[in-house]
Amino acid sequence: MGAAQLNATESAGYSATTVEHFRQPRNVGRLDNANALGVVDDKRTENFISIYLRVEDGRIAAVTFRTFGCSACIAASSMATVLASGKELVKARNIDARRLLAALDGLPQGKRHCAELAARALAAALDDYAQKDETRRRGDPIGHPGT
């Protein structure tokens, strides 16, 4: 993006941090050997976010995302992965929309819901891991209901 485009984007209410995360998002793509997945499909805004986790020893060892949506959702998803990477699961649970907005230096009023969607996708991935972990602890085979 050229300087004029960047200035136009920033004047539209996007911070330099947000612009950086949608121009060069971190941790994009599927994650090989993921052991958790969180998905948010917001039909109202037509944004779809998947967050993949690989959890090892109670920490997020790797995290990636795939987002089909607006630039603010891409930036929020990217930031969610940056904040979650390496965190203990308990601490990753504290990553909410408010924290994402702060880390992005805000989003325009009409785009703040994107931080909520990214936070929900991360929470869904953490919930998915917790459910699978509980199943493992009980000794139930994962992916084989009723056996």
Coordinates of C-alpha atoms in Angstrom, one line a residue:
M1 CA 0.0 0.0 0.0
G2 CA 1.4 3.4 -0.9
A3 CA 1.7 6.3 1.5
A4 CA -1.5 7.9 0.1
Q5 CA -3.5 4.7 0.5
L6 CA -2.1 4.1 4.0
N7 CA -3.0 7.7 5.1
A8 CA -6.5 7.1 3.6
T9 CA -6.8 3.9 5.5
E10 CA -5.6 5.5 8.8
S11 CA -8.0 8.4 8.3
A12 CA -10.8 5.9 8.0
G13 CA -10.1 5.0 11.6
Y14 CA -7.5 2.2 11.2
S15 CA -4.4 2.4 13.3
A16 CA -0.9 1.7 11.9
T17 CA -0.9 -1.5 13.9
T18 CA -4.2 -2.7 12.4
V19 CA -3.0 -1.8 8.9
E20 CA 0.2 -3.8 9.4
H21 CA -1.8 -6.9 10.6
F22 CA -4.1 -6.8 7.6
R23 CA -1.3 -6.1 5.1
Q24 CA 1.0 -8.7 6.6
P25 CA -1.0 -11.0 8.8
R26 CA 0.9 -13.4 11.1
N27 CA 0.3 -17.1 11.4
V28 CA -2.0 -17.6 8.4
G29 CA -3.1 -21.0 7.2
R30 CA -4.0 -24.4 8.4
L31 CA -1.9 -25.9 11.1
D32 CA -0.4 -29.4 10.7
N33 CA -1.0 -31.6 13.8
A34 CA -3.5 -29.1 15.3
N35 CA -5.2 -30.6 18.3
A36 CA -8.0 -28.0 18.5
L37 CA -10.1 -25.9 16.1
G38 CA -12.4 -23.0 16.8
V39 CA -14.7 -21.7 14.1
V40 CA -17.0 -18.6 14.0
D41 CA -19.3 -18.2 11.0
D42 CA -21.1 -14.9 11.2
K43 CA -23.7 -14.9 8.6
R44 CA -24.8 -11.4 9.3
T45 CA -21.4 -9.9 8.4
E46 CA -20.3 -12.7 6.1
N47 CA -17.1 -13.2 8.1
F48 CA -15.7 -16.7 8.7
I49 CA -12.8 -17.3 11.1
S50 CA -11.0 -20.6 11.9
I51 CA -8.3 -20.7 14.6
Y52 CA -6.1 -23.8 14.9
L53 CA -4.2 -24.7 18.0
R54 CA -1.5 -27.1 18.9
V55 CA -1.4 -27.4 22.6
E56 CA 1.5 -29.0 24.4
D57 CA 2.1 -29.3 28.1
G58 CA -0.7 -26.8 28.9
R59 CA 0.6 -24.1 26.5
I60 CA -0.3 -23.0 23.0
A61 CA 2.8 -24.3 21.1
A62 CA 1.4 -23.2 17.8
V63 CA -1.6 -21.2 16.5
T64 CA -2.7 -20.2 13.1
F65 CA -5.9 -18.8 11.5
R66 CA -7.8 -18.7 8.2
T67 CA -10.3 -15.8 7.8
F68 CA -12.7 -15.1 5.0
G69 CA -13.9 -11.6 5.6
C70 CA -13.0 -8.0 5.8
S71 CA -9.6 -6.5 6.5
A72 CA -10.5 -5.7 10.1
C73 CA -11.3 -9.4 10.8
I74 CA -8.0 -10.5 9.2
A75 CA -6.2 -8.0 11.5
A76 CA -8.1 -9.1 14.6
S77 CA -7.5 -12.8 13.8
S78 CA -3.8 -12.2 13.2
M79 CA -3.5 -10.3 16.5
A80 CA -5.4 -13.1 18.3
T81 CA -2.7 -15.6 17.2
V82 CA 0.1 -13.3 18.2
L83 CA -1.3 -12.8 21.7
A84 CA -2.1 -16.5 22.2
S85 CA 1.2 -17.9 20.9
G86 CA 3.1 -19.5 23.8
K87 CA 0.5 -18.7 26.4
E88 CA -0.7 -21.0 29.1
L89 CA -4.2 -22.1 28.4
V90 CA -5.5 -20.3 31.4
K91 CA -3.9 -17.0 30.3
A92 CA -5.1 -17.5 26.7
R93 CA -8.7 -17.5 28.1
N94 CA -8.1 -13.8 29.0
I95 CA -7.8 -12.8 25.4
D96 CA -11.1 -11.1 24.7
A97 CA -12.4 -8.5 22.3
R98 CA -11.3 -5.7 24.6
R99 CA -7.7 -7.0 24.6
L100 CA -7.7 -7.4 20.9
L101 CA -8.9 -3.9 20.4
A102 CA -6.3 -2.5 22.7
A103 CA -3.5 -4.5 20.9
L104 CA -4.7 -3.2 17.5
D105 CA -4.8 0.3 18.8
G106 CA -8.6 0.3 18.1
L107 CA -10.8 -0.3 15.2
P108 CA -13.4 2.0 13.6
Q109 CA -16.8 1.9 15.4
G110 CA -18.4 -0.2 12.6
K111 CA -15.6 -2.8 12.7
R112 CA -15.3 -3.4 16.4
H113 CA -17.4 -6.6 16.1
C114 CA -14.4 -8.1 14.2
A115 CA -12.4 -8.2 17.5
E116 CA -15.4 -10.0 19.1
L117 CA -15.5 -12.6 16.3
A118 CA -11.8 -13.3 16.5
A119 CA -12.0 -13.6 20.3
R120 CA -15.0 -16.0 20.0
A121 CA -13.0 -18.1 17.5
L122 CA -10.1 -18.4 19.9
A123 CA -12.4 -19.2 22.8
A124 CA -14.0 -21.9 20.6
A125 CA -10.6 -23.4 19.9
L126 CA -9.8 -23.4 23.6
D127 CA -13.1 -25.0 24.4
D128 CA -12.5 -27.7 21.7
Y129 CA -9.2 -28.5 23.2
A130 CA -10.7 -28.7 26.7
Q131 CA -13.4 -31.0 25.6
K132 CA -10.9 -33.3 23.8
D133 CA -8.6 -33.2 26.8
E134 CA -11.4 -34.2 29.1
T135 CA -12.4 -37.1 26.8
R136 CA -8.7 -38.2 26.8
R137 CA -8.6 -38.0 30.6
R138 CA -11.7 -40.2 30.9
G139 CA -10.1 -42.7 28.5
D140 CA -12.8 -42.4 25.9
P141 CA -11.6 -42.7 22.3
I142 CA -11.7 -39.4 20.6
G143 CA -13.8 -39.3 17.4
H144 CA -15.7 -42.5 18.3
P145 CA -18.8 -41.5 20.1
G146 CA -20.6 -44.3 22.0
T147 CA -17.7 -46.7 22.1

